[in-house]
């Protein structure tokens, strides 16, 4: 008999593994403390993963597959993949083990030891989920030291013939429509209501609490809103294609106190747990765009395709090219702890208050909130990338290390010194004010650099560039900034630096 291990983020019912049921194959899923405890996860994240795993196991069993499901509170549970497998191997006539390539380095290493630990032949199967392979950086950039997202994206647009005309040029004559996108919401604009699924999570929540699993965040009335199986994930995709895609690109970067989700798809959980394949998501959106000419512009569609075929696959490619060293990079040698209010949202800074509270409430914030509010602030505040990683890895419903660390440590903290991005995403209040309504009701003044009500982003922004001058001055995309700084009156510069020091020294009180 063959044992096939399915991890909690491998819920792809269309994998070739499941084509034909066989009594000779035992599928195994397990809820284990080694996974619930490697970081403090959001309660909704652990709950969603467990409930989705349970549904997946039930569906397999209904289709005639043999399934062994180990719950977290099962007295026989050894709380680790290897120890549980060793136990199953003793109880069943298992002759061989298979698993799908895990997406996380840590588990890749752990499962590589399965054969030694069990004494059985072990095979790693392709997960068939991504559009690129683990070594796609070597494929796209042979012998190169720099890996531009744009080059990667165009390579795979061509390879998969996505929005490519017969003569090989991109549909619409351009690869990038960013110039048309990224507007803030006009006054009184209200995006469509998000599609929520109302799953009662009482049973799993009680089990987690009885088992003493530490979680963060809330779940109102134990109602879980995320899709838990493929049918629901497909409904969410339909909702996105029909209701949200028409304005996705335009408002991709907009932030608002009343609209947590805007035109974002909320598909990341379904994608990262493999309920949906990235190509079917892209194809569904292309079909909708073709069916509604004049109503959905190419800029909306291209902006979305770029996220999935570009950023998502690119982040994974960098992860596998650079791990495990990547997890140790700290270009700026930042060592401060994260402010305490990252776990409560109790700060007077309105942008951070809203972004953090929303993250605790929904296990969700959209890209610009993650990058330009919480990420930007942690960078300016000199927080240790390990702390920042732990926070992001725990709090978001879609957080798995292969995509979290490259976004956090790379894109948002520039701790990789420029592998993912060409310059740090540091900004003053100006950007947040332009893209949101946060500043309008904030106790700080977004226009002031110093003085009692000055927005902390402004002075901390200059403090960041000032303290890292030797690392950043020669970056061609930043040089201009130092010329602006140098042109300021010396008295003004001193006031700004003193204001930043004051804020940095009282970071928990902001
Ligand atoms: P949409 O805005 O609707 O975008 C559609 C899809 O594109 C997403 O579902 C996602 O699969 C993909 N996508 C978009 N941007 C990115 C990106 N930069 N990297 C990878 N995929 C992308 N995404 C995760 O899936 N897991 C993470 O742990 C994660 N951590 C992040 C940490 C930081 C600091 C930042 C700046 C971004 C992070 N992202 C992460 C990327 C992005 O913010 C989320 O994918 C997105 O907000 C999920 O919401 P959505 O499904 O509504 O996305
Ligand atoms: C995130 C997570 C959690 C919290 N719990 C489990 C679990 O108990 N069992 C499991 O198989 N997977 C879990 N996961 C998802 C894994 O951590 C995920 O498979 C790895 O991060 C690899 O990407
Ligand atoms: Fe955020 Fe500053 Fe605007 Fe307040 S004024 S919302 S702290 S950017």
Coordinates of C-alpha atoms and ligand atoms in Angstrom, one line a residue:
X1 CA 0.0 0.0 0.0
X2 CA 1.1 3.6 -0.8
X3 CA 0.8 6.5 1.6
X4 CA 0.3 9.9 0.1
X5 CA 0.7 12.9 2.3
X6 CA -1.4 16.0 1.6
X7 CA -0.3 19.3 3.3
X8 CA -2.8 21.9 4.4
X9 CA -2.0 24.1 1.5
X10 CA -2.2 21.4 -1.1
X11 CA -6.0 21.2 -1.5
X12 CA -6.0 20.8 -5.2
X13 CA -8.7 18.2 -6.0
X14 CA -7.7 18.3 -9.7
X15 CA -4.2 17.0 -9.1
X16 CA -3.5 13.8 -11.2
X17 CA -3.2 11.9 -7.9
X18 CA -6.9 11.9 -7.5
X19 CA -7.9 10.8 -11.0
X20 CA -8.8 7.2 -10.0
X21 CA -9.6 5.9 -6.5
X22 CA -7.6 2.9 -5.4
X23 CA -7.7 0.7 -2.3
X24 CA -3.9 0.6 -2.5
X25 CA -3.5 4.3 -1.8
X26 CA -4.0 5.8 1.7
X27 CA -4.3 9.6 1.6
X28 CA -3.2 11.3 4.8
X29 CA -3.9 14.8 6.1
X30 CA -3.0 15.9 9.6
X31 CA -3.5 18.8 11.9
X32 CA -0.2 19.2 13.8
X33 CA 1.3 21.5 16.4
X34 CA 4.5 21.8 14.4
X35 CA 2.4 23.8 11.9
X36 CA 0.1 25.7 14.3
X37 CA 3.1 26.8 16.4
X38 CA 5.9 27.9 14.1
X39 CA 4.4 31.4 14.4
X40 CA 1.3 32.8 16.2
X41 CA -1.2 32.6 13.3
X42 CA -4.4 34.6 13.0
X43 CA -7.3 32.6 14.4
X44 CA -9.1 32.8 11.1
X45 CA -6.1 31.4 9.3
X46 CA -5.7 28.3 11.4
X47 CA -9.4 27.7 11.4
X48 CA -9.8 28.2 7.7
X49 CA -7.0 25.8 6.9
X50 CA -8.3 23.1 9.2
X51 CA -11.9 23.5 8.0
X52 CA -10.8 23.4 4.4
X53 CA -8.6 20.3 5.1
X54 CA -11.5 18.5 6.7
X55 CA -13.8 19.3 3.8
X56 CA -11.1 18.2 1.3
X57 CA -10.7 14.9 3.2
X58 CA -14.5 14.3 3.3
X59 CA -14.7 15.0 -0.5
X60 CA -12.0 12.6 -1.2
X61 CA -13.6 9.9 0.9
X62 CA -17.0 10.5 -0.8
X63 CA -15.3 10.0 -4.2
X64 CA -14.1 6.5 -3.0
X65 CA -10.5 7.3 -1.9
X66 CA -9.1 5.9 1.3
X67 CA -8.4 8.7 3.7
X68 CA -6.7 8.9 7.1
X69 CA -7.4 12.3 8.7
X70 CA -5.7 13.1 12.0
X71 CA -7.3 15.9 14.0
X72 CA -5.2 18.1 16.3
X73 CA -7.0 16.7 19.4
X74 CA -6.7 13.0 18.4
X75 CA -4.9 11.3 21.4
X76 CA -2.7 9.3 18.9
X77 CA -1.5 12.5 17.2
X78 CA 2.3 12.9 17.6
X79 CA 2.0 16.5 16.4
X80 CA 4.5 16.3 13.6
X81 CA 4.3 15.0 10.1
X82 CA 7.2 12.6 10.4
X83 CA 6.2 11.1 13.8
X84 CA 2.6 10.7 12.6
X85 CA 3.7 9.0 9.4
X86 CA 5.9 6.6 11.4
X87 CA 2.9 5.6 13.4
X88 CA 0.7 5.1 10.3
X89 CA 3.5 3.0 8.7
X90 CA 3.3 0.7 11.8
X91 CA -0.5 0.4 11.6
X92 CA -1.0 -0.1 7.8
X93 CA 0.9 -2.3 5.3
X94 CA 2.6 0.8 3.8
X95 CA 5.4 0.0 1.4
X96 CA 6.0 3.3 -0.2
X97 CA 5.4 7.1 0.5
X98 CA 4.7 10.0 -1.8
X99 CA 4.3 13.7 -1.1
X100 CA 3.8 16.7 -3.4
X101 CA 6.6 19.2 -3.5
X102 CA 6.1 21.5 -0.5
X103 CA 6.1 25.2 -1.1
X104 CA 8.0 26.0 2.1
X105 CA 11.8 25.5 2.5
X106 CA 11.4 24.3 6.1
X107 CA 9.0 21.5 5.1
X108 CA 11.0 20.7 2.0
X109 CA 14.0 19.9 4.3
X110 CA 11.8 18.0 6.9
X111 CA 10.2 15.8 4.3
X112 CA 13.5 15.1 2.5
X113 CA 14.3 13.0 5.6
X114 CA 11.1 10.9 5.3
X115 CA 12.9 8.0 3.8
X116 CA 15.7 7.9 6.4
X117 CA 13.1 8.3 9.2
X118 CA 10.8 5.5 7.9
X119 CA 13.1 3.2 6.0
X120 CA 10.7 3.3 3.1
X121 CA 11.1 4.5 -0.5
X122 CA 9.9 8.1 -0.8
X123 CA 9.0 10.1 -4.0
X124 CA 8.3 13.8 -4.3
X125 CA 5.6 14.5 -6.9
X126 CA 5.1 17.7 -8.8
X127 CA 2.5 19.9 -7.1
X128 CA 1.3 21.0 -10.6
X129 CA 0.0 24.2 -9.1
X130 CA 2.3 26.9 -10.3
X131 CA 3.0 28.2 -13.8
X132 CA 6.7 28.3 -13.2
X133 CA 9.2 25.8 -11.7
X134 CA 11.3 26.2 -8.5
X135 CA 14.3 27.1 -10.7
X136 CA 12.7 29.6 -13.0
X137 CA 15.1 32.3 -12.1
X138 CA 17.8 30.3 -13.7
X139 CA 15.5 29.6 -16.6
X140 CA 14.7 33.3 -17.2
X141 CA 18.0 35.0 -16.1
X142 CA 20.8 32.5 -16.9
X143 CA 24.1 33.8 -15.5
X144 CA 22.5 37.1 -14.5
X145 CA 22.8 38.8 -11.1
X146 CA 19.7 41.0 -11.4
X147 CA 16.2 39.7 -11.9
X148 CA 13.7 42.3 -13.1
X149 CA 10.0 41.4 -12.5
X150 CA 9.2 43.0 -15.9
X151 CA 11.5 40.6 -17.8
X152 CA 10.2 37.6 -15.8
X153 CA 6.6 38.7 -16.5
X154 CA 7.0 39.2 -20.2
X155 CA 8.8 35.9 -20.5
X156 CA 5.9 34.0 -19.1
X157 CA 3.3 36.0 -20.9
X158 CA 4.9 34.8 -24.1
X159 CA 5.5 31.3 -22.9
X160 CA 1.8 30.9 -21.9
X161 CA 0.5 33.1 -24.8
X162 CA -1.4 35.3 -22.4
X163 CA -2.7 38.4 -24.1
X164 CA -0.2 38.0 -26.9
X165 CA -1.1 38.7 -30.5
X166 CA -0.2 36.3 -33.4
X167 CA 2.8 38.6 -34.3
X168 CA 4.2 38.1 -30.7
X169 CA 3.4 41.6 -29.5
X170 CA 1.3 42.3 -26.4
X171 CA -2.4 42.9 -26.8
X172 CA -3.1 46.6 -26.7
X173 CA 0.4 47.4 -27.9
X174 CA 1.9 47.7 -24.4
X175 CA 3.0 45.4 -21.6
X176 CA 2.2 47.7 -18.8
X177 CA -0.9 49.9 -18.2
X178 CA 0.1 51.2 -14.7
X179 CA -0.2 54.8 -15.9
X180 CA -4.0 54.4 -16.3
X181 CA -4.3 52.6 -13.0
X182 CA -3.8 53.4 -9.3
X183 CA -6.3 56.2 -8.6
X184 CA -7.8 57.1 -5.2
X185 CA -11.6 56.7 -4.8
X186 CA -13.6 59.7 -5.9
X187 CA -15.8 61.3 -3.2
X188 CA -18.8 59.2 -2.2
X189 CA -17.6 56.2 -4.3
X190 CA -18.8 52.9 -2.9
X191 CA -17.2 49.7 -4.1
X192 CA -19.5 46.6 -4.3
X193 CA -20.1 44.6 -1.1
X194 CA -17.5 41.7 -0.7
X195 CA -18.8 38.2 -1.1
X196 CA -18.6 36.6 2.3
X197 CA -19.2 32.9 3.1
X198 CA -20.7 32.4 6.5
X199 CA -19.2 29.3 8.0
X200 CA -19.7 28.5 11.6
X201 CA -16.3 27.8 13.0
X202 CA -17.4 26.9 16.6
X203 CA -16.1 23.4 16.6
X204 CA -12.5 24.2 15.4
X205 CA -12.3 27.3 17.6
X206 CA -13.3 25.2 20.7
X207 CA -10.7 22.6 19.8
X208 CA -8.0 25.1 19.3
X209 CA -8.8 26.8 22.6
X210 CA -8.9 23.4 24.5
X211 CA -5.6 22.4 22.9
X212 CA -3.9 25.7 24.0
X213 CA -2.9 26.9 20.5
X214 CA -1.9 30.5 20.7
X215 CA -3.5 32.6 18.0
X216 CA -3.9 36.3 17.2
X217 CA -6.7 38.4 15.8
X218 CA -10.5 38.0 16.1
X219 CA -13.3 36.2 14.4
X220 CA -16.7 37.8 15.0
X221 CA -19.3 35.3 16.2
X222 CA -16.9 32.5 15.0
X223 CA -18.1 33.2 11.5
X224 CA -15.5 32.5 8.8
X225 CA -15.9 34.4 5.5
X226 CA -13.3 32.7 3.4
X227 CA -14.0 30.0 0.8
X228 CA -13.4 26.6 2.1
X229 CA -13.6 24.4 -1.0
X230 CA -13.3 24.6 -4.7
X231 CA -16.9 25.3 -5.4
X232 CA -16.9 28.4 -3.1
X233 CA -13.5 29.5 -4.5
X234 CA -15.1 29.4 -8.0
X235 CA -18.0 31.5 -6.7
X236 CA -15.5 34.0 -5.4
X237 CA -13.7 34.1 -8.8
X238 CA -17.1 34.6 -10.5
X239 CA -17.8 37.5 -8.2
X240 CA -14.5 39.0 -8.9
X241 CA -14.7 38.7 -12.7
X242 CA -18.2 40.1 -12.9
X243 CA -18.3 42.7 -10.2
X244 CA -14.8 43.8 -9.4
X245 CA -12.5 43.3 -12.4
X246 CA -14.1 46.3 -14.3
X247 CA -12.5 48.6 -11.7
X248 CA -9.6 46.5 -10.3
X249 CA -6.7 48.3 -11.9
X250 CA -8.1 51.8 -11.4
X251 CA -8.5 51.5 -7.6
X252 CA -5.8 48.9 -7.0
X253 CA -3.9 51.2 -4.7
X254 CA -6.8 53.1 -3.1
X255 CA -7.3 53.0 0.6
X256 CA -10.3 54.0 2.6
X257 CA -11.5 54.0 6.2
X258 CA -14.8 52.4 5.2
X259 CA -13.8 50.0 2.4
X260 CA -11.4 47.3 3.6
X261 CA -11.5 45.2 0.4
X262 CA -12.3 47.7 -2.4
X263 CA -12.0 46.0 -5.8
X264 CA -9.5 43.4 -4.6
X265 CA -10.3 39.7 -5.3
X266 CA -9.7 38.2 -1.9
X267 CA -8.6 35.1 -3.9
X268 CA -5.2 34.7 -2.2
X269 CA -6.4 32.1 0.3
X270 CA -8.0 30.0 -2.4
X271 CA -5.0 30.3 -4.6
X272 CA -2.4 29.6 -1.9
X273 CA -4.2 26.6 -0.6
X274 CA -4.5 25.5 -4.3
X275 CA -8.3 25.3 -4.5
X276 CA -7.8 27.3 -7.7
X277 CA -5.1 27.2 -10.3
X278 CA -3.6 30.5 -11.3
X279 CA -4.1 29.8 -15.0
X280 CA -7.9 29.3 -14.6
X281 CA -8.1 32.5 -12.6
X282 CA -6.3 34.4 -15.4
X283 CA -8.4 32.7 -18.1
X284 CA -11.7 33.4 -16.4
X285 CA -10.8 37.1 -16.3
X286 CA -9.7 37.2 -19.9
X287 CA -13.0 35.6 -20.9
X288 CA -14.9 38.3 -19.0
X289 CA -12.9 41.0 -20.6
X290 CA -13.5 39.7 -24.0
X291 CA -17.2 39.3 -23.3
X292 CA -17.6 42.9 -22.2
X293 CA -15.6 45.1 -24.6
X294 CA -16.0 48.8 -23.8
X295 CA -17.0 47.9 -20.3
X296 CA -13.8 46.4 -19.0
X297 CA -10.6 48.1 -20.2
X298 CA -7.4 46.2 -20.9
X299 CA -5.7 48.2 -18.1
X300 CA -7.9 46.5 -15.5
X301 CA -7.2 43.0 -16.8
X302 CA -3.5 43.6 -17.4
X303 CA -3.1 44.9 -13.9
X304 CA -4.6 41.7 -12.5
X305 CA -2.7 39.3 -14.8
X306 CA 0.5 41.0 -13.7
X307 CA -0.2 40.3 -10.1
X308 CA -0.8 36.6 -10.7
X309 CA 1.5 35.6 -13.5
X310 CA 4.0 38.3 -12.6
X311 CA 4.4 39.0 -8.9
X312 CA 3.1 35.8 -7.5
X313 CA 5.2 33.5 -9.5
X314 CA 8.2 35.9 -9.4
X315 CA 8.1 35.9 -5.6
X316 CA 8.1 32.2 -5.5
X317 CA 11.0 32.0 -8.0
X318 CA 13.1 34.4 -5.9
X319 CA 12.3 32.4 -2.8
X320 CA 13.6 29.1 -4.2
X321 CA 16.6 30.8 -5.8
X322 CA 17.7 32.5 -2.5
X323 CA 16.6 30.4 0.4
X324 CA 17.7 29.7 3.0
X325 CA 20.1 32.7 3.1
X326 CA 17.2 35.0 2.2
X327 CA 15.7 34.6 5.7
X328 CA 18.8 36.0 7.3
X329 CA 19.3 39.2 5.2
X330 CA 19.2 42.5 7.0
X331 CA 20.7 45.1 4.6
X332 CA 20.1 48.1 6.9
X333 CA 21.1 46.2 10.0
X334 CA 17.7 47.1 11.6
X335 CA 17.2 45.9 15.1
X336 CA 14.2 47.6 16.7
X337 CA 11.2 45.6 17.9
X338 CA 7.9 46.2 16.2
X339 CA 5.8 48.8 18.1
X340 CA 3.4 47.1 20.6
X341 CA 0.4 48.5 18.8
X342 CA 1.0 46.3 15.8
X343 CA -0.9 43.7 17.9
X344 CA -3.8 45.9 18.9
X345 CA -4.1 48.8 16.4
X346 CA -4.2 51.2 19.4
X347 CA -2.3 54.1 17.9
X348 CA -3.3 57.6 17.0
X349 CA -1.9 57.2 13.5
X350 CA -5.1 56.8 11.6
X351 CA -3.6 54.9 8.6
X352 CA -1.9 52.4 10.9
X353 CA -4.9 52.1 13.2
X354 CA -7.2 51.2 10.3
X355 CA -4.8 48.9 8.5
X356 CA -3.9 47.0 11.7
X357 CA -7.5 46.8 13.1
X358 CA -8.7 45.6 9.8
X359 CA -6.0 43.0 9.6
X360 CA -6.9 41.7 13.1
X361 CA -10.6 41.7 12.2
X362 CA -10.4 40.0 8.8
X363 CA -6.9 38.5 8.6
X364 CA -6.7 40.7 5.5
X365 CA -5.2 43.9 4.2
X366 CA -4.7 44.7 0.6
X367 CA -1.3 45.1 -1.0
X368 CA -0.9 48.8 -0.6
X369 CA -1.9 48.7 3.0
X370 CA 0.7 46.0 3.6
X371 CA 3.4 47.8 1.6
X372 CA 2.9 51.5 2.2
X373 CA 1.3 51.6 5.6
X374 CA 2.5 48.8 7.9
X375 CA 5.5 47.8 5.9
X376 CA 6.6 51.4 5.2
X377 CA 6.3 52.3 8.9
X378 CA 8.3 49.3 10.1
X379 CA 11.0 50.2 7.6
X380 CA 11.2 53.8 8.7
X381 CA 11.1 52.7 12.4
X382 CA 14.1 50.4 11.8
X383 CA 12.4 47.2 12.9
X384 CA 14.2 43.9 12.7
X385 CA 13.1 42.1 9.5
X386 CA 12.7 38.9 11.6
X387 CA 10.0 40.7 13.7
X388 CA 8.4 42.1 10.6
X389 CA 8.3 38.7 8.9
X390 CA 6.8 37.0 12.0
X391 CA 4.0 39.6 12.1
X392 CA 3.1 39.2 8.4
X393 CA 3.5 35.4 8.4
X394 CA 1.0 35.2 11.3
X395 CA -1.6 37.8 10.6
X396 CA -2.8 37.2 7.0
X397 CA -5.1 34.5 5.8
X398 CA -2.8 34.0 2.7
X399 CA 0.5 34.0 4.6
X400 CA 2.8 31.2 3.6
X401 CA 6.5 31.7 3.8
X402 CA 7.3 31.3 0.1
X403 CA 5.2 34.4 -0.8
X404 CA 5.3 36.2 2.5
X405 CA 9.0 36.5 3.0
X406 CA 9.9 37.8 -0.4
X407 CA 7.2 40.4 -0.1
X408 CA 8.0 41.4 3.4
X409 CA 11.8 41.1 3.8
X410 CA 12.3 41.9 0.1
X411 CA 9.8 44.2 -1.3
X412 CA 8.7 46.0 1.8
X413 CA 11.9 46.1 4.0
X414 CA 14.5 46.1 1.3
X415 CA 16.4 43.8 3.7
X416 CA 17.7 41.9 0.6
X417 CA 19.5 45.0 -0.6
X418 CA 17.7 45.0 -3.9
X419 CA 17.0 41.5 -5.1
X420 CA 13.2 42.0 -5.4
X421 CA 13.0 45.8 -5.7
X422 CA 15.3 48.4 -7.1
X423 CA 14.8 50.8 -4.2
X424 CA 13.1 50.8 -0.8
X425 CA 9.4 51.5 -0.7
X426 CA 9.8 54.3 1.9
X427 CA 7.4 57.2 1.7
X428 CA 6.3 60.2 3.7
X429 CA 2.6 61.1 4.5
X430 CA 2.3 62.5 1.0
X431 CA 1.7 59.1 -0.6
X432 CA -0.8 57.9 2.0
X433 CA -2.7 61.2 1.8
X434 CA -2.9 61.0 -2.0
X435 CA -4.2 57.4 -2.0
X436 CA -6.5 57.4 1.0
X437 CA -8.9 59.4 3.2
X438 CA -6.9 58.4 6.3
X439 CA -5.2 61.7 6.9
X440 CA -8.5 63.6 6.9
X441 CA -9.5 62.2 10.2
X442 CA -6.1 61.7 11.8
X443 CA -4.8 63.5 14.9
X444 CA -1.5 64.1 13.1
X445 CA -1.1 66.6 10.3
X446 CA 0.2 65.1 7.1
X447 CA 1.6 68.4 6.0
X448 CA 3.9 69.0 9.0
X449 CA 7.4 67.6 9.3
X450 CA 8.0 68.8 12.9
X451 CA 6.0 70.2 15.7
X452 CA 3.6 68.6 18.1
X453 CA 1.1 67.3 15.5
X454 CA 3.6 66.5 12.7
X455 CA 2.9 63.2 11.0
X456 CA 5.6 60.7 12.1
X457 CA 6.0 59.4 8.6
X458 CA 7.5 62.8 7.5
X459 CA 10.4 63.2 9.9
X460 CA 11.0 59.4 10.1
X461 CA 11.2 59.3 6.3
X462 CA 14.1 61.8 6.2
X463 CA 15.7 60.2 9.3
X464 CA 15.7 56.8 7.4
X465 CA 17.5 58.3 4.4
X466 CA 19.8 60.3 6.5
X467 CA 20.9 57.4 8.6
X468 CA 21.4 55.1 5.6
X469 CA 23.1 57.6 3.3
X470 CA 26.1 55.5 2.7
X471 CA 23.9 52.6 1.5
X472 CA 21.5 54.5 -0.6
X473 CA 23.1 57.7 -1.9
X474 CA 24.5 56.0 -5.0
X475 CA 21.3 54.3 -6.0
X476 CA 20.3 56.0 -9.2
X477 CA 16.7 55.9 -8.3
X478 CA 17.3 57.7 -5.0
X479 CA 20.1 60.2 -5.6
X480 CA 17.6 63.1 -6.3
X481 CA 16.2 62.7 -2.8
X482 CA 19.6 63.5 -1.2
X483 CA 19.9 66.6 -3.3
X484 CA 16.5 67.8 -2.0
X485 CA 17.6 67.0 1.6
X486 CA 20.9 68.8 1.1
X487 CA 19.2 71.9 -0.2
X488 CA 17.1 72.3 2.9
X489 CA 18.2 74.9 5.5
X490 CA 20.4 73.2 8.1
X491 CA 18.1 74.4 10.9
X492 CA 15.2 72.7 9.2
X493 CA 17.1 69.5 8.8
X494 CA 18.0 69.5 12.5
X495 CA 14.4 70.0 13.5
X496 CA 13.3 67.2 11.3
X497 CA 15.9 64.8 12.7
X498 CA 15.2 65.8 16.3
X499 CA 11.5 65.2 15.7
X500 CA 12.2 61.8 14.3
X501 CA 14.4 60.9 17.2
X502 CA 11.6 62.0 19.6
X503 CA 9.1 59.7 17.8
X504 CA 11.5 56.8 17.5
X505 CA 12.2 57.0 21.2
X506 CA 8.5 57.0 22.1
X507 CA 7.3 54.6 19.3
X508 CA 4.8 52.8 21.5
X509 CA 3.1 56.0 22.3
X510 CA 2.4 57.3 18.8
Ligands
LIG1 P1 -5.6 41.1 -5.3 O1 -5.2 42.5 -5.2 O2 -7.0 40.8 -5.8 O3 -4.6 40.4 -6.3 C1 -4.9 39.2 -7.0 C2 -3.8 38.1 -6.7 O4 -2.6 38.5 -7.1 C3 -3.7 37.8 -5.2 O5 -4.7 37.0 -4.7 C4 -2.3 37.2 -5.1 O6 -2.4 35.8 -5.4 C5 -1.6 37.9 -6.3 N1 -0.7 38.9 -5.8 C6 -0.9 40.3 -5.9 N2 0.2 40.9 -5.4 C7 1.1 40.0 -5.1 C8 2.4 40.0 -4.6 N3 3.1 41.1 -4.3 N4 3.0 38.8 -4.3 C9 2.4 37.7 -4.6 N5 1.2 37.6 -5.1 C10 0.6 38.7 -5.4 N6 0.5 37.7 -0.6 C11 0.2 36.4 -0.3 O7 -0.4 35.6 -1.0 N7 0.7 35.9 0.9 C12 1.5 36.7 1.8 O8 1.9 36.2 2.8 C13 1.7 38.0 1.4 N8 2.4 38.9 2.2 C14 2.7 40.1 1.8 C15 3.4 41.0 2.6 C16 3.7 42.3 2.3 C17 4.6 43.1 3.1 C18 3.2 42.8 1.0 C19 3.5 44.1 0.6 C20 2.5 42.0 0.2 C21 2.2 40.6 0.6 N9 1.4 39.8 -0.3 C22 1.2 38.5 0.1 C23 1.0 40.2 -1.6 C24 -0.4 40.8 -1.6 O9 -0.5 41.9 -0.7 C25 -1.5 39.8 -1.4 O10 -1.4 38.7 -2.3 C26 -2.9 40.4 -1.7 O11 -3.1 41.5 -0.8 C27 -4.0 39.4 -1.4 O12 -5.3 39.9 -1.5 P2 -6.2 39.7 -2.8 O13 -6.3 38.2 -3.1 O14 -7.4 40.5 -2.6 O15 -5.3 40.3 -4.0
LIG2 C1 -0.4 26.9 8.0 C2 -0.8 25.5 8.5 C3 -1.3 25.3 9.8 C4 -1.5 26.4 10.7 N1 -1.5 24.1 10.2 C5 -1.3 23.0 9.3 C6 -1.5 21.7 9.7 O1 -1.9 21.4 10.9 N2 -1.3 20.7 8.9 C7 -0.9 20.9 7.6 O2 -0.8 20.0 6.8 N3 -0.6 22.2 7.2 C8 -0.8 23.2 8.0 N4 -0.6 24.5 7.6 C9 0.0 24.7 6.3 C10 1.5 24.3 6.2 O3 2.2 25.1 7.1 C11 1.9 24.5 4.8 O4 1.7 23.3 4.1 C12 3.4 24.8 4.7 O5 3.5 26.1 5.2 C13 4.0 24.6 3.3 O6 3.6 25.7 2.5
LIG3 FE1 -1.0 58.3 8.6 FE2 0.3 60.6 8.9 FE3 -1.9 60.5 7.4 FE4 -2.1 60.3 10.1 S1 -1.3 62.1 8.9 S2 -3.1 59.1 8.5 S3 -0.2 59.1 10.5 S4 0.0 59.4 7.0

